[in-house]
Coordinates of N, CA and C and ligand atoms in Angstrom, one line a residue:
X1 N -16.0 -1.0 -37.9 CA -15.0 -0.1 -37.3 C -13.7 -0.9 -37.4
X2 N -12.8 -0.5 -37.7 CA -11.2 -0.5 -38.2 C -10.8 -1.7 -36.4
X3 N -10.8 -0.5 -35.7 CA -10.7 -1.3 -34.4 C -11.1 -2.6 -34.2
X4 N -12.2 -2.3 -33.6 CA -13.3 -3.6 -33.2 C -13.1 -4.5 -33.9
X5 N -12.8 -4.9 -34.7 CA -12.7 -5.9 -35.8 C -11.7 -6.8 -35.4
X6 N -10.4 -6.2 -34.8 CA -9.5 -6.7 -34.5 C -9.5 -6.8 -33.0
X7 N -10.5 -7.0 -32.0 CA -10.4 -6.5 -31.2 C -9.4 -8.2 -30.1
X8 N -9.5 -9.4 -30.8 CA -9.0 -9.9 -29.8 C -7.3 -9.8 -29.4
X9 N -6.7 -8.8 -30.1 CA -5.7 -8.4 -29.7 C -5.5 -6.9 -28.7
X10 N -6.7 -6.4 -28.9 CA -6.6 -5.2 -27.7 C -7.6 -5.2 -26.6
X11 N -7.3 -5.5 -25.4 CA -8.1 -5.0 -24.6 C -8.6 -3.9 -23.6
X12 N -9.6 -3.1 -24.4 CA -9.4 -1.7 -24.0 C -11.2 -1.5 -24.1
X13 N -11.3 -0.9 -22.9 CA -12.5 -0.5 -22.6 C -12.6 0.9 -23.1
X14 N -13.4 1.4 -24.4 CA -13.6 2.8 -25.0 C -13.2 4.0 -24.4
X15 N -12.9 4.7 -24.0 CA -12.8 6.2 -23.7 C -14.0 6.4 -23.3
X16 N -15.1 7.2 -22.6 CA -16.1 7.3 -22.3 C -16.3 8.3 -22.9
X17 N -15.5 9.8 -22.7 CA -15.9 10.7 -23.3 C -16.2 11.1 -24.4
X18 N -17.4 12.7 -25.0 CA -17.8 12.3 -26.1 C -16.7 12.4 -27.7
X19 N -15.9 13.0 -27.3 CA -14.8 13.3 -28.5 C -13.9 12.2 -28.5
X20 N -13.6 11.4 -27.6 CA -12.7 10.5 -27.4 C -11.9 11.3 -26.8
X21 N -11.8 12.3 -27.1 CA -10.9 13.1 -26.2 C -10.7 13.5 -24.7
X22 N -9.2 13.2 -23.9 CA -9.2 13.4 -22.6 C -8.4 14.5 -22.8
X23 N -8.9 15.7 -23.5 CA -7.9 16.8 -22.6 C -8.1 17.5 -21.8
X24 N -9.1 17.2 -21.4 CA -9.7 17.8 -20.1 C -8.9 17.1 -18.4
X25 N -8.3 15.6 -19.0 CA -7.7 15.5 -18.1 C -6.0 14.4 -18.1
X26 N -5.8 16.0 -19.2 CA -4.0 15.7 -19.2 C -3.1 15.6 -18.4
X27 N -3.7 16.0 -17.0 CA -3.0 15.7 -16.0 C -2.0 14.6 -15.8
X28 N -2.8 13.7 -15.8 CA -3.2 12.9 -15.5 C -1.5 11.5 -16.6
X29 N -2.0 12.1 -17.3 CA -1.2 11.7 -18.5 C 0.7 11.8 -18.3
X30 N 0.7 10.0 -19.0 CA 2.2 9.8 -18.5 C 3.0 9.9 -19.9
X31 N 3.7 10.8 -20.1 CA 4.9 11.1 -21.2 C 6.0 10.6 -20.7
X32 N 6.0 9.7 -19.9 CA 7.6 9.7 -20.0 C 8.5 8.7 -19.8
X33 N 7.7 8.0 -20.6 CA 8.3 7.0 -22.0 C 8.4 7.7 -23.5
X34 N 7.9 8.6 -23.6 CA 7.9 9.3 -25.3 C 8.9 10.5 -24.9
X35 N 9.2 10.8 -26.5 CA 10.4 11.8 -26.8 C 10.0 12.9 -25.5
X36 N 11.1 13.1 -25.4 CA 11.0 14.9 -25.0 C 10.7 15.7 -25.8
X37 N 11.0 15.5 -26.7 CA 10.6 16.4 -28.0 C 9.2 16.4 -28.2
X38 N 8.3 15.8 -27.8 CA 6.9 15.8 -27.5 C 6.2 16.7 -26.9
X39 N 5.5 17.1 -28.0 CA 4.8 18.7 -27.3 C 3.1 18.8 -27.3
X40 N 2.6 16.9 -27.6 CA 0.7 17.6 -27.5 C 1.3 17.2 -29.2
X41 N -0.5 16.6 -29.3 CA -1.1 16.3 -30.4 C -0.9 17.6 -31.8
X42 N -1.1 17.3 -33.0 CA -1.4 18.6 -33.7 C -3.2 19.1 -33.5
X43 N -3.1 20.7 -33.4 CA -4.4 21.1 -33.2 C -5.6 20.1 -33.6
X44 N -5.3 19.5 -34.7 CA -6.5 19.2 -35.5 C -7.0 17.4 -35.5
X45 N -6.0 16.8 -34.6 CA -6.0 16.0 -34.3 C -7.3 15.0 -34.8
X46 N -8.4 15.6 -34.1 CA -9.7 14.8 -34.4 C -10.0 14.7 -36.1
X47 N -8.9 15.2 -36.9 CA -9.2 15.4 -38.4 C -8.1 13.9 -39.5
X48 N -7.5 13.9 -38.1 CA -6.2 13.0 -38.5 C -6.5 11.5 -38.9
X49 N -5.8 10.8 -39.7 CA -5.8 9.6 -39.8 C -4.7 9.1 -40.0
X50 N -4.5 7.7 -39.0 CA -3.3 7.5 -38.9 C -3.5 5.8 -39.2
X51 N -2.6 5.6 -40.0 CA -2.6 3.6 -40.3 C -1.6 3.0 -39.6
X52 N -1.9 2.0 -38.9 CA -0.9 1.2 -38.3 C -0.6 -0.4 -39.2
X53 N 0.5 -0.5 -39.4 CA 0.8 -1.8 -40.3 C 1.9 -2.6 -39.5
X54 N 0.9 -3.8 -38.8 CA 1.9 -4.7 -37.6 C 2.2 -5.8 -38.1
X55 N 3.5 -6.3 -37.5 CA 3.5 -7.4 -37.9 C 3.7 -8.6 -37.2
X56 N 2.9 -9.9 -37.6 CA 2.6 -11.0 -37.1 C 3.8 -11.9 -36.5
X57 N 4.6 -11.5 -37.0 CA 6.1 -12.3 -36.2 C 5.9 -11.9 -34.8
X58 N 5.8 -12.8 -33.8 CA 6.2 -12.6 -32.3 C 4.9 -11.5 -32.2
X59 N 3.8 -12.0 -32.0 CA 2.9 -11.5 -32.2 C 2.5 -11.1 -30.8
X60 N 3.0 -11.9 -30.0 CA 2.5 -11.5 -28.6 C 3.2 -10.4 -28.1
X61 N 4.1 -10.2 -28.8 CA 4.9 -8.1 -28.4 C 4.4 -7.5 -29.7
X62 N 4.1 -7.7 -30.6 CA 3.8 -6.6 -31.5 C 2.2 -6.0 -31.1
X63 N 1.6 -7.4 -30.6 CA 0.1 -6.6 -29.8 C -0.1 -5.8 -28.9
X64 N 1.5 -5.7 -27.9 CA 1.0 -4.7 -26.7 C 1.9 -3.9 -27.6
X65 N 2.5 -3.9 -28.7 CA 3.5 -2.6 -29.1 C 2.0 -1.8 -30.0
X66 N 1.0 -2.6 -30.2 CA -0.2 -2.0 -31.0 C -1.4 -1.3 -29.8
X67 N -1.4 -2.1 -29.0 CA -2.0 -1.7 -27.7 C -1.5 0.0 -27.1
X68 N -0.2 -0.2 -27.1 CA 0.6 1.3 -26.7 C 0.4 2.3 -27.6
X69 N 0.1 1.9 -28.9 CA 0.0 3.2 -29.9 C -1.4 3.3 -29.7
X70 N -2.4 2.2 -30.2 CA -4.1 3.1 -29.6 C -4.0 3.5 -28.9
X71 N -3.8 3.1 -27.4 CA -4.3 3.7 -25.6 C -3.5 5.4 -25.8
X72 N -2.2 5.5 -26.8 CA -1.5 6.7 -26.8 C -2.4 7.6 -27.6
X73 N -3.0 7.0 -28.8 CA -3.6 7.7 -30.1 C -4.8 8.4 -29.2
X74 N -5.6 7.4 -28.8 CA -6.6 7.9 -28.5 C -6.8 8.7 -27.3
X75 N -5.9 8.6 -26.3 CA -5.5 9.9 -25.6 C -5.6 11.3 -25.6
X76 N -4.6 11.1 -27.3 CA -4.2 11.8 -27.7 C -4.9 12.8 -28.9
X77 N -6.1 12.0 -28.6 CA -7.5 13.2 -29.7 C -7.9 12.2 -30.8
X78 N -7.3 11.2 -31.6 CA -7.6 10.5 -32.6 C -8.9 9.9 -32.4
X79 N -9.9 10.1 -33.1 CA -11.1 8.9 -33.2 C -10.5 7.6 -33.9
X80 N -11.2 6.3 -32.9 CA -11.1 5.1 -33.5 C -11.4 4.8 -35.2
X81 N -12.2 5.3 -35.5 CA -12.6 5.2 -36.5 C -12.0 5.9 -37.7
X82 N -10.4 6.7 -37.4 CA -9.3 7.2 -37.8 C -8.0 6.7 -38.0
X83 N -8.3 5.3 -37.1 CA -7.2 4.1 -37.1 C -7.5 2.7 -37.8
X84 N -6.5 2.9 -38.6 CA -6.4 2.5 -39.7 C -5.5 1.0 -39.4
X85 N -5.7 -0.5 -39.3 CA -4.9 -1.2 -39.0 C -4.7 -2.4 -39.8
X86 N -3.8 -2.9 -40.4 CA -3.3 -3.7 -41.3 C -2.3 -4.4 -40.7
X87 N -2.4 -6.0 -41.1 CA -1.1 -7.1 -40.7 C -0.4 -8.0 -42.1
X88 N 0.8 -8.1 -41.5 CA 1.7 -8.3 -42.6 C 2.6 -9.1 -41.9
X89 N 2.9 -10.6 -42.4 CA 3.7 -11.5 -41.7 C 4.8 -11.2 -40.8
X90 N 5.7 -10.8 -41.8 CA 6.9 -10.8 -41.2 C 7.1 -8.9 -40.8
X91 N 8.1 -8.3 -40.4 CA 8.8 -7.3 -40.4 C 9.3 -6.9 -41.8
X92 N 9.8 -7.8 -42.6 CA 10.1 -7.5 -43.6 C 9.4 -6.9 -44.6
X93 N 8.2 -7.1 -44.4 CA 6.9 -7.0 -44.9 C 6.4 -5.6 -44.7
X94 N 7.2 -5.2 -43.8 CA 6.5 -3.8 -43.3 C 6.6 -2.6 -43.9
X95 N 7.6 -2.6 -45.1 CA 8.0 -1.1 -46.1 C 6.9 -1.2 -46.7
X96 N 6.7 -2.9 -47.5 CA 5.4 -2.4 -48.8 C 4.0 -2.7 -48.1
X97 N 4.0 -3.4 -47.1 CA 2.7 -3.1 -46.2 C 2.5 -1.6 -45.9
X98 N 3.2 -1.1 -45.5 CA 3.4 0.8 -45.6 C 2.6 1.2 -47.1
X99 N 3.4 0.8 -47.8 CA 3.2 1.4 -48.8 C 1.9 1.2 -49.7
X100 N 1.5 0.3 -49.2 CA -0.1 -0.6 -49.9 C -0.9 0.2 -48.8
X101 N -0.6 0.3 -48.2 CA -1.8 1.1 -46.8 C -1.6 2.6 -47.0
X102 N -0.5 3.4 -47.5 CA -0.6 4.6 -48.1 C -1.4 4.6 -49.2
X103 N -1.4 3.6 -50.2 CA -2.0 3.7 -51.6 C -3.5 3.6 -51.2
X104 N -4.0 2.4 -50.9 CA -5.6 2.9 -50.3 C -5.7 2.9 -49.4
X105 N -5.8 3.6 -48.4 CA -6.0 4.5 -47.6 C -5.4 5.5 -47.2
X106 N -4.7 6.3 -47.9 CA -4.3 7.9 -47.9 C -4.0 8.1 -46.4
X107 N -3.3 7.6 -45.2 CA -3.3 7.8 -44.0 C -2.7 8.9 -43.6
X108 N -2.3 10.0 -43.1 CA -1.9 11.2 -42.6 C -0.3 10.6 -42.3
X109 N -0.6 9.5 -41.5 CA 0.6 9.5 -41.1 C 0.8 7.8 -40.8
X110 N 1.9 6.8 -40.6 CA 1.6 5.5 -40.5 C 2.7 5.1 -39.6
X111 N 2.5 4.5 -38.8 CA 3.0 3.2 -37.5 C 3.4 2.3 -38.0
X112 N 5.1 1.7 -38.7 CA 5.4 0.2 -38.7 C 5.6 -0.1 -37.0
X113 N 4.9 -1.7 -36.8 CA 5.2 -2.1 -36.0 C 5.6 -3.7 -35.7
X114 N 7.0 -3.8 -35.3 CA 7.5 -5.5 -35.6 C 8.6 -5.7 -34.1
X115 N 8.6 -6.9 -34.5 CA 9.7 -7.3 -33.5 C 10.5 -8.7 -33.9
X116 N 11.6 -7.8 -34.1 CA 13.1 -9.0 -34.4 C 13.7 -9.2 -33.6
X117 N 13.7 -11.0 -33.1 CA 14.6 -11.1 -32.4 C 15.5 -12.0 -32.7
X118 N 16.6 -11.8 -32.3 CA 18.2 -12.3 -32.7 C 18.5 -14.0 -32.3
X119 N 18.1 -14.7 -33.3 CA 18.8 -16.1 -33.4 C 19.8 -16.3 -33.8
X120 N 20.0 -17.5 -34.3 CA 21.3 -18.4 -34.4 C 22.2 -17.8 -35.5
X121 N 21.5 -17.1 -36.4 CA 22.1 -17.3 -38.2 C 22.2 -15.1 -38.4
X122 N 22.6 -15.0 -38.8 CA 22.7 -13.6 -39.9 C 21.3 -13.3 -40.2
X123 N 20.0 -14.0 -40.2 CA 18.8 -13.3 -40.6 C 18.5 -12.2 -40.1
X124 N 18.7 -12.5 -38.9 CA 18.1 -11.0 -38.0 C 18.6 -9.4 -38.8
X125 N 19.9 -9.3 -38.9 CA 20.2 -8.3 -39.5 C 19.8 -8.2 -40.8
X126 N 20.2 -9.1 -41.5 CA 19.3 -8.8 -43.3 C 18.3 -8.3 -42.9
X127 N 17.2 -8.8 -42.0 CA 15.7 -8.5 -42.0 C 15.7 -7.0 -41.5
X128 N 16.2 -6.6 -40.2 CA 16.7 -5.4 -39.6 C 17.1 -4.8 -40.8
X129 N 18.1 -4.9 -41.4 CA 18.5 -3.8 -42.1 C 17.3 -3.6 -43.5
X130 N 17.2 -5.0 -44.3 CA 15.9 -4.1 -45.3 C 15.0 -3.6 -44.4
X131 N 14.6 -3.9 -43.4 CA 13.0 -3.2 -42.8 C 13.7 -2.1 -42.4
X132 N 14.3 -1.3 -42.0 CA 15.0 -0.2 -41.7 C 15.1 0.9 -42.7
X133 N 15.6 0.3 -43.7 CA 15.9 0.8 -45.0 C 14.8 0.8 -45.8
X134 N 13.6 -0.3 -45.9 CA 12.7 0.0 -46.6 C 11.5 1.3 -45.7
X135 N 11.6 1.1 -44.8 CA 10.6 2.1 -43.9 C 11.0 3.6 -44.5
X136 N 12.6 3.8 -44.3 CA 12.7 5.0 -44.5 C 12.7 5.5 -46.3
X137 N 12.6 4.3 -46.7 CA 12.2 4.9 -48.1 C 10.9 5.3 -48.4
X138 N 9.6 4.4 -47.9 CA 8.3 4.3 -47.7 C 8.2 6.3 -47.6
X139 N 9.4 6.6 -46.7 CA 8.7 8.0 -45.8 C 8.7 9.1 -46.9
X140 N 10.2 8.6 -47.4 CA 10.5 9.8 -48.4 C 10.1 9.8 -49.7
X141 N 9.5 8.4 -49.6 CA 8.8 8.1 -51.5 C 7.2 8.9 -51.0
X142 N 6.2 8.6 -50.1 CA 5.4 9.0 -49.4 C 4.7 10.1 -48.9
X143 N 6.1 11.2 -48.6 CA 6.3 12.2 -47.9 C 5.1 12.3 -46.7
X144 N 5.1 11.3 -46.2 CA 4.2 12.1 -44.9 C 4.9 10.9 -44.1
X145 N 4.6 11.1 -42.2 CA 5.6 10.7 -41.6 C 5.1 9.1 -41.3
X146 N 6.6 8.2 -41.4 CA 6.3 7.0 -41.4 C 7.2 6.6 -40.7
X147 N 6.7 6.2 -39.3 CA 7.4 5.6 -37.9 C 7.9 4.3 -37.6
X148 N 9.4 3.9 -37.0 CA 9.6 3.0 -37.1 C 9.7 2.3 -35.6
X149 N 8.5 1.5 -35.1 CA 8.3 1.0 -34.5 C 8.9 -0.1 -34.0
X150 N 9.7 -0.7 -34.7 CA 10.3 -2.1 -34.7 C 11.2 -2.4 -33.8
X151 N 11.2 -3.1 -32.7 CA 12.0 -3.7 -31.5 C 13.3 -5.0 -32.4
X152 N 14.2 -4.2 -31.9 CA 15.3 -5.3 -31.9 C 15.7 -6.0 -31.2
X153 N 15.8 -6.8 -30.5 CA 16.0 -7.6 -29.2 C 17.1 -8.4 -29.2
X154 N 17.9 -8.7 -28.6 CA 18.9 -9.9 -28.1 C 18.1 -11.7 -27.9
X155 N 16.6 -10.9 -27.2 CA 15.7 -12.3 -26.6 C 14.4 -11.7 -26.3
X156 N 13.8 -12.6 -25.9 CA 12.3 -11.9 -25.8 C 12.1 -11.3 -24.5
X157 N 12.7 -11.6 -23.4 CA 12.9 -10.5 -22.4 C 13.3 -9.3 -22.5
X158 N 14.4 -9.0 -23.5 CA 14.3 -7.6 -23.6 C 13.7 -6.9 -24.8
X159 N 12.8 -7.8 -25.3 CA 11.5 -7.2 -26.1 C 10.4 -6.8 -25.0
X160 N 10.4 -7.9 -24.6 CA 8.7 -7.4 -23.3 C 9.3 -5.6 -22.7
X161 N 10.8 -6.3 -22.3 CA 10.9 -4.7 -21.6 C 10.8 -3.4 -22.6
X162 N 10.8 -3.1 -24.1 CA 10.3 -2.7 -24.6 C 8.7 -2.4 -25.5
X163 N 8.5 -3.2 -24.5 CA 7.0 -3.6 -25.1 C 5.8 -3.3 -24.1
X164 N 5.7 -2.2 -23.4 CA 5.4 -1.9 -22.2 C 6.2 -2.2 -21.1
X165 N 7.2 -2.6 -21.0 CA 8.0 -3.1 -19.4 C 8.9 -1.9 -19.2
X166 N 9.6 -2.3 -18.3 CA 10.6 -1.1 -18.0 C 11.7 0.0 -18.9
X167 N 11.5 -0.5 -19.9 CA 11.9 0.4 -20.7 C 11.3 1.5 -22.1
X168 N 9.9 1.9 -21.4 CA 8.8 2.1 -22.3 C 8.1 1.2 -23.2
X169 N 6.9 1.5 -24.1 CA 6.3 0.7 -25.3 C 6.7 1.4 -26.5
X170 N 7.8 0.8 -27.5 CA 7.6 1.7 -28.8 C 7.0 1.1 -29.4
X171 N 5.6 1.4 -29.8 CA 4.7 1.5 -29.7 C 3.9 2.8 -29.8
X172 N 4.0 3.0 -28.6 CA 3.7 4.4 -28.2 C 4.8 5.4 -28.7
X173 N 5.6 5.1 -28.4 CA 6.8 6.1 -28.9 C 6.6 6.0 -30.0
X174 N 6.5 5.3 -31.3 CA 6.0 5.4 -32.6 C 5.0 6.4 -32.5
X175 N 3.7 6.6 -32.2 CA 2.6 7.0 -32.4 C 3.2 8.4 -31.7
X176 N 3.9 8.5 -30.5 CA 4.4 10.1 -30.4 C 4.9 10.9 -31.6
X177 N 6.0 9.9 -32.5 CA 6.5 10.5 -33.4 C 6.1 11.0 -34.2
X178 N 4.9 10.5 -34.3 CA 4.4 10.9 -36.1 C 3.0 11.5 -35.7
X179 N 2.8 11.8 -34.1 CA 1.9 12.9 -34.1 C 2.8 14.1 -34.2
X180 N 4.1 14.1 -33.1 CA 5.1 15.6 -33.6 C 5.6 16.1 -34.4
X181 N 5.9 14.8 -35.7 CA 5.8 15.0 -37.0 C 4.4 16.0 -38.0
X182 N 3.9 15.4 -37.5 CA 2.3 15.7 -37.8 C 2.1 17.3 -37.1
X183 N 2.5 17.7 -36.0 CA 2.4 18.8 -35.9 C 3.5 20.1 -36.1
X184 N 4.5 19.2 -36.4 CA 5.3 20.6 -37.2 C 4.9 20.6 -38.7
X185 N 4.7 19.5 -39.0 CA 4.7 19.6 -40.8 C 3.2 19.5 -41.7
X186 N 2.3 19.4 -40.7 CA 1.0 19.0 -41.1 C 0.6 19.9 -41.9
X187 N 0.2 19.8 -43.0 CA -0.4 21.2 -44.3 C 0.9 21.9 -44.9
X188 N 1.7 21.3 -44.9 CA 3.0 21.7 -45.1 C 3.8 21.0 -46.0
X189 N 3.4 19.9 -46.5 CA 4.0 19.1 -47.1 C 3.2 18.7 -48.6
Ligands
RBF1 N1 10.1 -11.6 -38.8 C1 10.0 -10.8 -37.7 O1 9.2 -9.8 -37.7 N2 10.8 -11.0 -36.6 C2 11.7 -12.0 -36.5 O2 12.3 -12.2 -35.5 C3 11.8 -12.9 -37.7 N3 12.7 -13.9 -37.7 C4 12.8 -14.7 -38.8 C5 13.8 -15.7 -38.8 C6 13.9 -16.5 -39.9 C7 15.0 -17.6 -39.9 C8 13.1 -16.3 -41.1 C9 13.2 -17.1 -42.3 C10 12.2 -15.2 -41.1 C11 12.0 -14.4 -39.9 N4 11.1 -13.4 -39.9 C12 11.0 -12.6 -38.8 C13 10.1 -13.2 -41.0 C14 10.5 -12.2 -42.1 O3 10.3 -10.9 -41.6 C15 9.7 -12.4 -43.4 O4 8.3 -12.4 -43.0 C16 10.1 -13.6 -44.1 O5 11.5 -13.7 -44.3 C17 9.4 -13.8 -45.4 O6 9.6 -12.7 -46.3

């Protein structure tokens, strides 16, 4: 299993129920860190495959930014064994990591996930801007929806706060995307 394999970066006790699915108790369920534009999984959810391609830079935020997209995915109807996950050094790495993870394995829809943070020199933005620029080429060379996950930061404090802390996990907000993506445009494209 795709998951388990990698499991010493997530710690997550399975879903118990049998679909993986909790829509029995959406109640329950906190949106509000993700878009407003969030409206529920596409119907078919359990049919879906979604690849996540993280990257290893500052690895200790890109794990809970990976943590926030399973605990969201699977929430949200995806079987584990639907999650598709790949690592790739840097951020920079992350258009043609996209793009190698579209070629074999045909994913419905894909998760870049990285985190740049701002040192001393001009790198930060070169890297920001090709990963930015390569993502959204990835989408439109691709055509299916490819999310850009990637934290920009000042410092690693205000990574953590985007990394589950007070200012949501994008992470999660990635994996909202490109399920609402997925359900306006799914069979459609
Ligand atoms: N990759 C990241 O994902 N986040 C970073 O904050 C980051 N900082 C970097 C700083 C420097 C000075 C260098 C040389 C690379 C950095 N990278 C970072 C790695 C980059 O995304 C890529 O893996 C390498 O440049 C090799 O192509």
């Amino acid at each position: 299993k795709a998951i388990t394999k990698d499991i010493n970066l997530i710690k997550y006790t399975k879903l118990k129920n049998k679909h993986n699915r909790i829509s029995n108790i959406q109640k329950n369920k906190d949106l509000s860190d993700v878009s407003p534009f969030y409206k529920g999984p596409p119907e078919d959810a359990s049919k879906i495959k979604i690849g996540i391609v993280v990257s290893r830079w500052n690895e200790s935020i890109t794990g809970k930014l990976l943590e926030g997209a399973i605990a969201f995915l699977r929430e949200e109807g995806i079987p584990d064994e639907s999650i598709i996950i790949n690592y790739v050094p840097g951020s920079f790495e992350l258009p043609q990591g996209a793009l190698l993870q579209y070629k074999h394995e045909k994913p419905s829809a894909i998760l870049c996930l990285g985190c740049l943070i701002k040192g001393e020199t001009p790198h930060f933005d070169f890297i920001a801007q090709a990963c930015a620029n390569g993502i959204t080429r990835v989408s439109l060379k691709t055509k299916i929806p490819v999310a850009f996950g990637v934290i920009t930061a000042n410092d690693e404090n205000q990574a953590l706060e985007r990394a589950g802390g007070k200012s949501g996990n994008k992470g999660k907000e990635a994996a909202a995307t490109a399920l609402a993506m997925l359900k306006e445009f799914r069979k459609k494209y």
